Amino acid sequence: MAISTKPMRRTAPRLSFRSLLREWQLYILILVPLMFFVTFKYVPMFGAVIAFKEYNIFKGIWESPWVGFETFREVFQMQGFYLALRNTFMLNLLDLLVSFPLPIILAIVLNELRVQWFKKGVQMVLYLPHFISWVIIGGIAIQLLSTNTGIVNNVLKSFNIQAIPFLTEPILWVFTYLGIGIWQSAGWGTIIYLAALTGINKDLYEAADVDGASRVRKIWHITMPGIKPTIIILLIINIGHMASIGFDRPFVLSNPLVTDVSEVISTYVYKTGIQSARYTIATAIGLFQAVIGLIFLLSADFISRKVNDQGIW
């Protein structure tokens, strides 16, 4: 009797009325987040059509005249737009280079600590800034780093040291921006990597001890491969956000003296689009930003797949 060599095709389980009745609680639970995403994520996408219209608040979206890509041509002729776009990419790239590796290092160091009370104390100190509003952080930064009245500069003046313009000199402002961002976000990233570290099989470390592996070797050959999927996912997410930037952080830390490096797309949209009631301009910039972010996200995902196939660690 001939044996068929054709691979068996797996069929996906069908959604039947009986399965709905049997697991109705689960389907009701999933309706809540589904309704949230439909209401606040997908329905607002229809507002993107404003970018292609001469929007009139009294006529509404659908009655406003259609202008096609004229708004985008106007945006691309604005010098302030290119400045904001450059600063957005610059600050996000510096954040990625400086802020992304630090939570990985902190998580590995904390994972290696054996004194539990000290480990928990350090974790609490690291996590706390994440739950503080950027408005409060901005006020703290001004109180500490202001050139004339800041506590840090007052201490320096008491030692006859010239005050440092942390918040008014462009290059120093960038370093201050990055430093405050690290202080605020490093702890939250550390939580994610510590959670990933708990999933590594402890038998691997015991086998490495038997083979005489050093602590550095165990970190490189066991710990890093164990958290590699988490690192790749977070890296893809961060690269996907390369064209976008939060509003709170640059807005509260910025001032007119450092506009050349602090003006980003989110603040530019707020000043040019919202304050001036140019909603078409604001929507066009937001849509352009979303498209660029999607391109970065897909590119990062493609590269990560290629790198993962070749193998790292």
Tab-separated table of N, CA and C in Angstrom, residues 17 22 70 157 159 165 179 192 213 241 258 268:
chain	number	residue	atom	x	y	z
A	17	PHE	N	-20.769	28.629	17.493
A	17	PHE	CA	-21.696	29.144	18.502
A	17	PHE	C	-21.541	28.381	19.809
A	22	ARG	N	-19.611	28.233	25.512
A	22	ARG	CA	-18.780	27.565	26.502
A	22	ARG	C	-17.765	28.531	27.145
A	70	GLU	N	-1.712	70.089	-0.744
A	70	GLU	CA	-1.255	71.471	-0.601
A	70	GLU	C	-0.747	71.754	0.808
A	157	LYS	N	28.956	78.695	43.535
A	157	LYS	CA	29.349	80.082	43.793
A	157	LYS	C	29.965	80.244	45.180
A	159	PHE	N	31.909	78.276	46.550
A	159	PHE	CA	33.305	77.846	46.432
A	159	PHE	C	34.055	78.654	45.375
A	165	PRO	N	25.627	77.090	33.158
A	165	PRO	CA	24.279	77.297	32.566
A	165	PRO	C	23.676	75.994	32.049
A	179	GLY	N	20.345	63.457	30.837
A	179	GLY	CA	20.555	63.002	32.216
A	179	GLY	C	19.255	62.885	32.987
A	192	ILE	N	11.490	45.694	33.604
A	192	ILE	CA	11.177	44.798	32.483
A	192	ILE	C	12.277	43.752	32.323
A	213	ALA	N	32.972	28.281	34.833
A	213	ALA	CA	32.790	29.552	34.135
A	213	ALA	C	32.823	30.713	35.122
A	241	HIS	N	9.610	54.632	17.580
A	241	HIS	CA	9.266	55.950	18.126
A	241	HIS	C	10.316	57.004	17.793
A	258	VAL	N	17.223	78.124	24.362
A	258	VAL	CA	17.697	76.853	23.802
A	258	VAL	C	16.718	76.305	22.762
A	268	TYR	N	6.391	71.876	18.311
A	268	TYR	CA	6.155	72.675	17.100
A	268	TYR	C	4.689	72.578	16.673
